[in-house]
């Protein structure tokens, strides 16, 4: 399954949503709920057998309470999720996504690095062992040569 790459309008909208959630989340300890209003919008609408109505103050209170609950439950999740996606992963200068594609896929340089890592990983421990054995053998040879030289001098 492939996910479409966000457009610049999508990223701007994500940034605006991030700012709106920040505005709700300004209070220390997160936003407090409106007492007497439920905190789960989907459950509330299902229980009431209604669709969301932006003209209904009760619906707006439940929406606010649900957002406030999210902001208290996972403080700054919106900064990490929206900000991380919009301003880190999708930022062309970070070269995380392939700029030539219209869907989310890793940058070709990252894919090449992963392929290189995969080929090197298989030989990583054996290579360390070869290098360690060679270093030990070289140290032994140098010590033996030094010892023989010292024996010949005395």
PDB file of N, CA and C in Angstrom, residues 58-151:
ATOM      1  N   UNK A  58     -23.398  21.751  22.469  1.00  0.00           N
ATOM      2  CA  UNK A  58     -23.019  20.516  23.167  1.00  0.00           C
ATOM      3  C   UNK A  58     -22.005  19.728  22.333  1.00  0.00           C
ATOM      4  N   UNK A  59     -22.219  19.668  21.029  1.00  0.00           N
ATOM      5  CA  UNK A  59     -21.287  18.964  20.145  1.00  0.00           C
ATOM      6  C   UNK A  59     -19.911  19.637  20.193  1.00  0.00           C
ATOM      7  N   UNK A  60     -19.889  20.960  20.202  1.00  0.00           N
ATOM      8  CA  UNK A  60     -18.623  21.698  20.262  1.00  0.00           C
ATOM      9  C   UNK A  60     -17.912  21.453  21.596  1.00  0.00           C
ATOM     10  N   UNK A  61     -18.678  21.357  22.675  1.00  0.00           N
ATOM     11  CA  UNK A  61     -18.077  21.073  23.979  1.00  0.00           C
ATOM     12  C   UNK A  61     -17.459  19.672  24.007  1.00  0.00           C
ATOM     13  N   UNK A  62     -18.168  18.708  23.444  1.00  0.00           N
ATOM     14  CA  UNK A  62     -17.644  17.343  23.417  1.00  0.00           C
ATOM     15  C   UNK A  62     -16.398  17.286  22.520  1.00  0.00           C
ATOM     16  N   UNK A  63     -16.423  17.995  21.398  1.00  0.00           N
ATOM     17  CA  UNK A  63     -15.252  18.064  20.527  1.00  0.00           C
ATOM     18  C   UNK A  63     -14.069  18.646  21.297  1.00  0.00           C
ATOM     19  N   UNK A  64     -14.290  19.762  21.984  1.00  0.00           N
ATOM     20  CA  UNK A  64     -13.222  20.382  22.777  1.00  0.00           C
ATOM     21  C   UNK A  64     -12.717  19.411  23.842  1.00  0.00           C
ATOM     22  N   UNK A  65     -13.625  18.761  24.562  1.00  0.00           N
ATOM     23  CA  UNK A  65     -13.218  17.828  25.608  1.00  0.00           C
ATOM     24  C   UNK A  65     -12.395  16.667  25.041  1.00  0.00           C
ATOM     25  N   UNK A  66     -12.791  16.195  23.868  1.00  0.00           N
ATOM     26  CA  UNK A  66     -12.053  15.092  23.255  1.00  0.00           C
ATOM     27  C   UNK A  66     -10.638  15.556  22.893  1.00  0.00           C
ATOM     28  N   UNK A  67     -10.518  16.730  22.290  1.00  0.00           N
ATOM     29  CA  UNK A  67      -9.196  17.269  21.955  1.00  0.00           C
ATOM     30  C   UNK A  67      -8.376  17.503  23.228  1.00  0.00           C
ATOM     31  N   UNK A  68      -9.013  18.059  24.255  1.00  0.00           N
ATOM     32  CA  UNK A  68      -8.321  18.316  25.520  1.00  0.00           C
ATOM     33  C   UNK A  68      -7.818  17.017  26.134  1.00  0.00           C
ATOM     34  N   UNK A  69      -8.644  15.959  26.053  1.00  0.00           N
ATOM     35  CA  UNK A  69      -8.235  14.653  26.584  1.00  0.00           C
ATOM     36  C   UNK A  69      -7.012  14.133  25.830  1.00  0.00           C
ATOM     37  N   UNK A  70      -7.026  14.255  24.517  1.00  0.00           N
ATOM     38  CA  UNK A  70      -5.866  13.820  23.724  1.00  0.00           C
ATOM     39  C   UNK A  70      -4.609  14.589  24.123  1.00  0.00           C
ATOM     40  N   UNK A  71      -4.762  15.893  24.297  1.00  0.00           N
ATOM     41  CA  UNK A  71      -3.614  16.736  24.626  1.00  0.00           C
ATOM     42  C   UNK A  71      -3.084  16.446  26.034  1.00  0.00           C
ATOM     43  N   UNK A  72      -3.956  16.035  26.935  1.00  0.00           N
ATOM     44  CA  UNK A  72      -3.506  15.662  28.281  1.00  0.00           C
ATOM     45  C   UNK A  72      -2.891  14.257  28.288  1.00  0.00           C
ATOM     46  N   UNK A  73      -3.489  13.364  27.514  1.00  0.00           N
ATOM     47  CA  UNK A  73      -3.059  11.968  27.495  1.00  0.00           C
ATOM     48  C   UNK A  73      -1.664  11.815  26.885  1.00  0.00           C
ATOM     49  N   UNK A  74      -1.394  12.534  25.821  1.00  0.00           N
ATOM     50  CA  UNK A  74      -0.100  12.449  25.130  1.00  0.00           C
ATOM     51  C   UNK A  74       0.381  13.878  24.858  1.00  0.00           C
ATOM     52  N   UNK A  75       0.908  14.550  25.890  1.00  0.00           N
ATOM     53  CA  UNK A  75       1.320  15.936  25.725  1.00  0.00           C
ATOM     54  C   UNK A  75       2.263  16.128  24.530  1.00  0.00           C
ATOM     55  N   UNK A  76       1.964  17.127  23.735  1.00  0.00           N
ATOM     56  CA  UNK A  76       2.712  17.517  22.530  1.00  0.00           C
ATOM     57  C   UNK A  76       2.795  16.417  21.475  1.00  0.00           C
ATOM     58  N   UNK A  77       1.860  15.477  21.486  1.00  0.00           N
ATOM     59  CA  UNK A  77       1.848  14.475  20.418  1.00  0.00           C
ATOM     60  C   UNK A  77       1.731  15.154  19.063  1.00  0.00           C
ATOM     61  N   UNK A  78       0.957  16.219  19.026  1.00  0.00           N
ATOM     62  CA  UNK A  78       0.721  16.917  17.764  1.00  0.00           C
ATOM     63  C   UNK A  78       2.009  17.544  17.240  1.00  0.00           C
ATOM     64  N   UNK A  79       2.860  17.995  18.136  1.00  0.00           N
ATOM     65  CA  UNK A  79       4.147  18.549  17.705  1.00  0.00           C
ATOM     66  C   UNK A  79       5.038  17.479  17.110  1.00  0.00           C
ATOM     67  N   UNK A  80       5.058  16.324  17.753  1.00  0.00           N
ATOM     68  CA  UNK A  80       5.912  15.242  17.265  1.00  0.00           C
ATOM     69  C   UNK A  80       5.351  14.613  15.990  1.00  0.00           C
ATOM     70  N   UNK A  81       4.037  14.384  15.965  1.00  0.00           N
ATOM     71  CA  UNK A  81       3.454  13.693  14.811  1.00  0.00           C
ATOM     72  C   UNK A  81       3.309  14.642  13.624  1.00  0.00           C
ATOM     73  N   UNK A  82       2.574  15.733  13.812  1.00  0.00           N
ATOM     74  CA  UNK A  82       2.377  16.672  12.703  1.00  0.00           C
ATOM     75  C   UNK A  82       3.670  17.398  12.364  1.00  0.00           C
ATOM     76  N   UNK A  83       4.328  17.925  13.396  1.00  0.00           N
ATOM     77  CA  UNK A  83       5.574  18.646  13.147  1.00  0.00           C
ATOM     78  C   UNK A  83       6.641  17.731  12.569  1.00  0.00           C
ATOM     79  N   UNK A  84       6.738  16.520  13.109  1.00  0.00           N
ATOM     80  CA  UNK A  84       7.728  15.580  12.594  1.00  0.00           C
ATOM     81  C   UNK A  84       7.482  15.233  11.144  1.00  0.00           C
ATOM     82  N   UNK A  85       6.240  14.999  10.800  1.00  0.00           N
ATOM     83  CA  UNK A  85       5.931  14.654   9.409  1.00  0.00           C
ATOM     84  C   UNK A  85       6.099  15.852   8.491  1.00  0.00           C
ATOM     85  N   UNK A  86       5.480  16.977   8.893  1.00  0.00           N
ATOM     86  CA  UNK A  86       5.480  18.149   8.017  1.00  0.00           C
ATOM     87  C   UNK A  86       6.856  18.789   7.873  1.00  0.00           C
ATOM     88  N   UNK A  87       7.584  18.897   8.983  1.00  0.00           N
ATOM     89  CA  UNK A  87       8.782  19.727   8.978  1.00  0.00           C
ATOM     90  C   UNK A  87      10.085  18.951   9.120  1.00  0.00           C
ATOM     91  N   UNK A  88       9.995  17.627   9.215  1.00  0.00           N
ATOM     92  CA  UNK A  88      11.217  16.823   9.255  1.00  0.00           C
ATOM     93  C   UNK A  88      11.204  15.829   8.094  1.00  0.00           C
ATOM     94  N   UNK A  89      10.244  14.924   8.110  1.00  0.00           N
ATOM     95  CA  UNK A  89      10.215  13.876   7.087  1.00  0.00           C
ATOM     96  C   UNK A  89       9.972  14.436   5.693  1.00  0.00           C
ATOM     97  N   UNK A  90       9.036  15.370   5.567  1.00  0.00           N
ATOM     98  CA  UNK A  90       8.683  15.897   4.246  1.00  0.00           C
ATOM     99  C   UNK A  90       9.558  17.062   3.792  1.00  0.00           C
ATOM    100  N   UNK A  91      10.447  17.550   4.639  1.00  0.00           N
ATOM    101  CA  UNK A  91      11.297  18.675   4.257  1.00  0.00           C
ATOM    102  C   UNK A  91      12.364  18.198   3.285  1.00  0.00           C
ATOM    103  N   UNK A  92      12.342  18.734   2.078  1.00  0.00           N
ATOM    104  CA  UNK A  92      13.243  18.269   1.016  1.00  0.00           C
ATOM    105  C   UNK A  92      14.709  18.306   1.423  1.00  0.00           C
ATOM    106  N   UNK A  93      15.107  19.288   2.210  1.00  0.00           N
ATOM    107  CA  UNK A  93      16.522  19.412   2.588  1.00  0.00           C
ATOM    108  C   UNK A  93      17.007  18.239   3.436  1.00  0.00           C
ATOM    109  N   UNK A  94      16.096  17.561   4.126  1.00  0.00           N
ATOM    110  CA  UNK A  94      16.492  16.405   4.931  1.00  0.00           C
ATOM    111  C   UNK A  94      16.702  15.155   4.083  1.00  0.00           C
ATOM    112  N   UNK A  95      16.214  15.161   2.859  1.00  0.00           N
ATOM    113  CA  UNK A  95      16.385  14.057   1.907  1.00  0.00           C
ATOM    114  C   UNK A  95      15.976  12.707   2.494  1.00  0.00           C
ATOM    115  N   UNK A  96      14.803  12.699   3.123  1.00  0.00           N
ATOM    116  CA  UNK A  96      14.268  11.442   3.662  1.00  0.00           C
ATOM    117  C   UNK A  96      13.355  10.786   2.631  1.00  0.00           C
ATOM    118  N   UNK A  97      12.592  11.606   1.901  1.00  0.00           N
ATOM    119  CA  UNK A  97      11.658  11.086   0.899  1.00  0.00           C
ATOM    120  C   UNK A  97      12.212  11.294  -0.510  1.00  0.00           C
ATOM    121  N   UNK A  98      11.822  10.395  -1.392  1.00  0.00           N
ATOM    122  CA  UNK A  98      12.225  10.494  -2.791  1.00  0.00           C
ATOM    123  C   UNK A  98      11.512  11.679  -3.429  1.00  0.00           C
ATOM    124  N   UNK A  99      12.249  12.705  -3.867  1.00  0.00           N
ATOM    125  CA  UNK A  99      11.609  13.897  -4.429  1.00  0.00           C
ATOM    126  C   UNK A  99      10.966  13.655  -5.796  1.00  0.00           C
ATOM    127  N   UNK A 100      11.334  12.570  -6.450  1.00  0.00           N
ATOM    128  CA  UNK A 100      10.814  12.309  -7.793  1.00  0.00           C
ATOM    129  C   UNK A 100       9.457  11.608  -7.782  1.00  0.00           C
ATOM    130  N   UNK A 101       9.019  11.140  -6.624  1.00  0.00           N
ATOM    131  CA  UNK A 101       7.781  10.366  -6.556  1.00  0.00           C
ATOM    132  C   UNK A 101       6.649  11.175  -5.944  1.00  0.00           C
ATOM    133  N   UNK A 102       5.413  10.777  -6.262  1.00  0.00           N
ATOM    134  CA  UNK A 102       4.243  11.470  -5.700  1.00  0.00           C
ATOM    135  C   UNK A 102       3.671  10.726  -4.490  1.00  0.00           C
ATOM    136  N   UNK A 103       4.369   9.695  -4.040  1.00  0.00           N
ATOM    137  CA  UNK A 103       3.951   8.950  -2.857  1.00  0.00           C
ATOM    138  C   UNK A 103       5.139   8.839  -1.901  1.00  0.00           C
ATOM    139  N   UNK A 104       4.837   8.421  -0.677  1.00  0.00           N
ATOM    140  CA  UNK A 104       5.876   8.323   0.342  1.00  0.00           C
ATOM    141  C   UNK A 104       6.766   7.117   0.072  1.00  0.00           C
ATOM    142  N   UNK A 105       8.022   7.407  -0.183  1.00  0.00           N
ATOM    143  CA  UNK A 105       9.015   6.361  -0.352  1.00  0.00           C
ATOM    144  C   UNK A 105      10.354   6.973   0.020  1.00  0.00           C
ATOM    145  N   UNK A 106      11.202   6.153   0.619  1.00  0.00           N
ATOM    146  CA  UNK A 106      12.494   6.656   1.069  1.00  0.00           C
ATOM    147  C   UNK A 106      13.331   7.199  -0.089  1.00  0.00           C
ATOM    148  N   UNK A 107      14.155   8.178   0.240  1.00  0.00           N
ATOM    149  CA  UNK A 107      15.063   8.799  -0.721  1.00  0.00           C
ATOM    150  C   UNK A 107      16.003   7.722  -1.284  1.00  0.00           C
ATOM    151  N   UNK A 108      16.367   7.810  -2.561  1.00  0.00           N
ATOM    152  CA  UNK A 108      17.261   6.804  -3.150  1.00  0.00           C
ATOM    153  C   UNK A 108      18.586   6.661  -2.391  1.00  0.00           C
ATOM    154  N   UNK A 109      19.111   7.751  -1.846  1.00  0.00           N
ATOM    155  CA  UNK A 109      20.364   7.663  -1.084  1.00  0.00           C
ATOM    156  C   UNK A 109      20.183   6.809   0.171  1.00  0.00           C
ATOM    157  N   UNK A 110      19.042   6.935   0.831  1.00  0.00           N
ATOM    158  CA  UNK A 110      18.776   6.120   2.026  1.00  0.00           C
ATOM    159  C   UNK A 110      18.637   4.656   1.626  1.00  0.00           C
ATOM    160  N   UNK A 111      17.927   4.398   0.519  1.00  0.00           N
ATOM    161  CA  UNK A 111      17.780   3.013   0.058  1.00  0.00           C
ATOM    162  C   UNK A 111      19.134   2.414  -0.307  1.00  0.00           C
ATOM    163  N   UNK A 112      19.999   3.203  -0.956  1.00  0.00           N
ATOM    164  CA  UNK A 112      21.338   2.712  -1.303  1.00  0.00           C
ATOM    165  C   UNK A 112      22.131   2.427  -0.033  1.00  0.00           C
ATOM    166  N   UNK A 113      22.003   3.296   0.955  1.00  0.00           N
ATOM    167  CA  UNK A 113      22.698   3.082   2.225  1.00  0.00           C
ATOM    168  C   UNK A 113      22.212   1.823   2.927  1.00  0.00           C
ATOM    169  N   UNK A 114      20.914   1.578   2.877  1.00  0.00           N
ATOM    170  CA  UNK A 114      20.366   0.367   3.497  1.00  0.00           C
ATOM    171  C   UNK A 114      20.850  -0.895   2.778  1.00  0.00           C
ATOM    172  N   UNK A 115      20.934  -0.815   1.436  1.00  0.00           N
ATOM    173  CA  UNK A 115      21.459  -1.966   0.687  1.00  0.00           C
ATOM    174  C   UNK A 115      22.926  -2.213   1.049  1.00  0.00           C
ATOM    175  N   UNK A 116      23.703  -1.142   1.132  1.00  0.00           N
ATOM    176  CA  UNK A 116      25.113  -1.272   1.509  1.00  0.00           C
ATOM    177  C   UNK A 116      25.237  -1.857   2.912  1.00  0.00           C
ATOM    178  N   UNK A 117      24.421  -1.372   3.826  1.00  0.00           N
ATOM    179  CA  UNK A 117      24.436  -1.895   5.190  1.00  0.00           C
ATOM    180  C   UNK A 117      24.108  -3.385   5.200  1.00  0.00           C
ATOM    181  N   UNK A 118      23.114  -3.778   4.406  1.00  0.00           N
ATOM    182  CA  UNK A 118      22.727  -5.195   4.358  1.00  0.00           C
ATOM    183  C   UNK A 118      23.877  -6.060   3.854  1.00  0.00           C
ATOM    184  N   UNK A 119      24.608  -5.584   2.835  1.00  0.00           N
ATOM    185  CA  UNK A 119      25.722  -6.383   2.325  1.00  0.00           C
ATOM    186  C   UNK A 119      26.874  -6.409   3.320  1.00  0.00           C
ATOM    187  N   UNK A 120      27.099  -5.306   4.013  1.00  0.00           N
ATOM    188  CA  UNK A 120      28.192  -5.245   4.985  1.00  0.00           C
ATOM    189  C   UNK A 120      27.844  -5.999   6.266  1.00  0.00           C
ATOM    190  N   UNK A 121      26.567  -5.996   6.638  1.00  0.00           N
ATOM    191  CA  UNK A 121      26.145  -6.621   7.888  1.00  0.00           C
ATOM    192  C   UNK A 121      26.451  -8.118   7.894  1.00  0.00           C
ATOM    193  N   UNK A 122      26.256  -8.782   6.758  1.00  0.00           N
ATOM    194  CA  UNK A 122      26.477 -10.222   6.696  1.00  0.00           C
ATOM    195  C   UNK A 122      27.935 -10.561   7.003  1.00  0.00           C
ATOM    196  N   UNK A 123      28.855  -9.688   6.614  1.00  0.00           N
ATOM    197  CA  UNK A 123      30.281  -9.955   6.819  1.00  0.00           C
ATOM    198  C   UNK A 123      30.835  -9.198   8.016  1.00  0.00           C
ATOM    199  N   UNK A 124      29.999  -8.494   8.766  1.00  0.00           N
ATOM    200  CA  UNK A 124      30.498  -7.616   9.820  1.00  0.00           C
ATOM    201  C   UNK A 124      31.264  -8.386  10.900  1.00  0.00           C
ATOM    202  N   UNK A 125      30.634  -9.377  11.514  1.00  0.00           N
ATOM    203  CA  UNK A 125      31.309 -10.140  12.571  1.00  0.00           C
ATOM    204  C   UNK A 125      32.486 -10.958  12.034  1.00  0.00           C
ATOM    205  N   UNK A 126      32.318 -11.639  10.899  1.00  0.00           N
ATOM    206  CA  UNK A 126      33.488 -12.347  10.360  1.00  0.00           C
ATOM    207  C   UNK A 126      34.647 -11.387  10.038  1.00  0.00           C
ATOM    208  N   UNK A 127      34.342 -10.198   9.538  1.00  0.00           N
ATOM    209  CA  UNK A 127      35.387  -9.222   9.237  1.00  0.00           C
ATOM    210  C   UNK A 127      36.093  -8.791  10.528  1.00  0.00           C
ATOM    211  N   UNK A 128      35.299  -8.550  11.593  1.00  0.00           N
ATOM    212  CA  UNK A 128      35.909  -8.188  12.879  1.00  0.00           C
ATOM    213  C   UNK A 128      36.827  -9.302  13.373  1.00  0.00           C
ATOM    214  N   UNK A 129      36.368 -10.543  13.216  1.00  0.00           N
ATOM    215  CA  UNK A 129      37.186 -11.669  13.651  1.00  0.00           C
ATOM    216  C   UNK A 129      38.478 -11.743  12.837  1.00  0.00           C
ATOM    217  N   UNK A 130      38.385 -11.571  11.514  1.00  0.00           N
ATOM    218  CA  UNK A 130      39.596 -11.605  10.674  1.00  0.00           C
ATOM    219  C   UNK A 130      40.560 -10.499  11.084  1.00  0.00           C
ATOM    220  N   UNK A 131      40.011  -9.291  11.287  1.00  0.00           N
ATOM    221  CA  UNK A 131      40.866  -8.169  11.665  1.00  0.00           C
ATOM    222  C   UNK A 131      41.496  -8.394  13.034  1.00  0.00           C
ATOM    223  N   UNK A 132      40.733  -8.951  13.977  1.00  0.00           N
ATOM    224  CA  UNK A 132      41.276  -9.227  15.312  1.00  0.00           C
ATOM    225  C   UNK A 132      42.368 -10.282  15.242  1.00  0.00           C
ATOM    226  N   UNK A 133      42.119 -11.353  14.464  1.00  0.00           N
ATOM    227  CA  UNK A 133      43.132 -12.408  14.326  1.00  0.00           C
ATOM    228  C   UNK A 133      44.404 -11.855  13.678  1.00  0.00           C
ATOM    229  N   UNK A 134      44.230 -11.020  12.661  1.00  0.00           N
ATOM    230  CA  UNK A 134      45.390 -10.417  11.987  1.00  0.00           C
ATOM    231  C   UNK A 134      46.152  -9.512  12.944  1.00  0.00           C
ATOM    232  N   UNK A 135      45.439  -8.741  13.755  1.00  0.00           N
ATOM    233  CA  UNK A 135      46.101  -7.847  14.719  1.00  0.00           C
ATOM    234  C   UNK A 135      46.848  -8.661  15.772  1.00  0.00           C
ATOM    235  N   UNK A 136      46.247  -9.760  16.245  1.00  0.00           N
ATOM    236  CA  UNK A 136      46.914 -10.615  17.233  1.00  0.00           C
ATOM    237  C   UNK A 136      48.152 -11.255  16.610  1.00  0.00           C
ATOM    238  N   UNK A 137      48.004 -11.772  15.389  1.00  0.00           N
ATOM    239  CA  UNK A 137      49.144 -12.404  14.715  1.00  0.00           C
ATOM    240  C   UNK A 137      50.266 -11.391  14.501  1.00  0.00           C
ATOM    241  N   UNK A 138      49.921 -10.182  14.094  1.00  0.00           N
ATOM    242  CA  UNK A 138      50.931  -9.141  13.872  1.00  0.00           C
ATOM    243  C   UNK A 138      51.637  -8.791  15.187  1.00  0.00           C
ATOM    244  N   UNK A 139      50.869  -8.702  16.267  1.00  0.00           N
ATOM    245  CA  UNK A 139      51.464  -8.392  17.575  1.00  0.00           C
ATOM    246  C   UNK A 139      52.385  -9.515  18.030  1.00  0.00           C
ATOM    247  N   UNK A 140      51.970 -10.754  17.814  1.00  0.00           N
ATOM    248  CA  UNK A 140      52.799 -11.902  18.197  1.00  0.00           C
ATOM    249  C   UNK A 140      54.077 -11.928  17.372  1.00  0.00           C
ATOM    250  N   UNK A 141      53.950 -11.702  16.059  1.00  0.00           N
ATOM    251  CA  UNK A 141      55.135 -11.690  15.194  1.00  0.00           C
ATOM    252  C   UNK A 141      56.091 -10.585  15.598  1.00  0.00           C
ATOM    253  N   UNK A 142      55.561  -9.398  15.897  1.00  0.00           N
ATOM    254  CA  UNK A 142      56.423  -8.288  16.306  1.00  0.00           C
ATOM    255  C   UNK A 142      57.104  -8.602  17.632  1.00  0.00           C
ATOM    256  N   UNK A 143      56.371  -9.182  18.575  1.00  0.00           N
ATOM    257  CA  UNK A 143      56.951  -9.533  19.872  1.00  0.00           C
ATOM    258  C   UNK A 143      58.014 -10.617  19.710  1.00  0.00           C
ATOM    259  N   UNK A 144      57.737 -11.618  18.867  1.00  0.00           N
ATOM    260  CA  UNK A 144      58.708 -12.692  18.642  1.00  0.00           C
ATOM    261  C   UNK A 144      59.962 -12.140  17.984  1.00  0.00           C
ATOM    262  N   UNK A 145      59.794 -11.259  16.991  1.00  0.00           N
ATOM    263  CA  UNK A 145      60.951 -10.660  16.319  1.00  0.00           C
ATOM    264  C   UNK A 145      61.770  -9.837  17.309  1.00  0.00           C
ATOM    265  N   UNK A 146      61.103  -9.066  18.147  1.00  0.00           N
ATOM    266  CA  UNK A 146      61.792  -8.263  19.148  1.00  0.00           C
ATOM    267  C   UNK A 146      62.531  -9.179  20.130  1.00  0.00           C
ATOM    268  N   UNK A 147      61.889 -10.247  20.547  1.00  0.00           N
ATOM    269  CA  UNK A 147      62.490 -11.186  21.492  1.00  0.00           C
ATOM    270  C   UNK A 147      63.729 -11.839  20.859  1.00  0.00           C
ATOM    271  N   UNK A 148      63.615 -12.293  19.584  1.00  0.00           N
ATOM    272  CA  UNK A 148      64.766 -12.900  18.907  1.00  0.00           C
ATOM    273  C   UNK A 148      65.913 -11.909  18.767  1.00  0.00           C
ATOM    274  N   UNK A 149      65.564 -10.674  18.449  1.00  0.00           N
ATOM    275  CA  UNK A 149      66.584  -9.628  18.322  1.00  0.00           C
ATOM    276  C   UNK A 149      67.294  -9.402  19.642  1.00  0.00           C
ATOM    277  N   UNK A 150      66.551  -9.376  20.732  1.00  0.00           N
ATOM    278  CA  UNK A 150      67.146  -9.178  22.041  1.00  0.00           C
ATOM    279  C   UNK A 150      68.024 -10.377  22.440  1.00  0.00           C
ATOM    280  N   UNK A 151      67.569 -11.581  22.057  1.00  0.00           N
ATOM    281  CA  UNK A 151      68.350 -12.776  22.378  1.00  0.00           C
ATOM    282  C   UNK A 151      69.668 -12.789  21.610  1.00  0.00           C
TER     283      UNK A 151
END
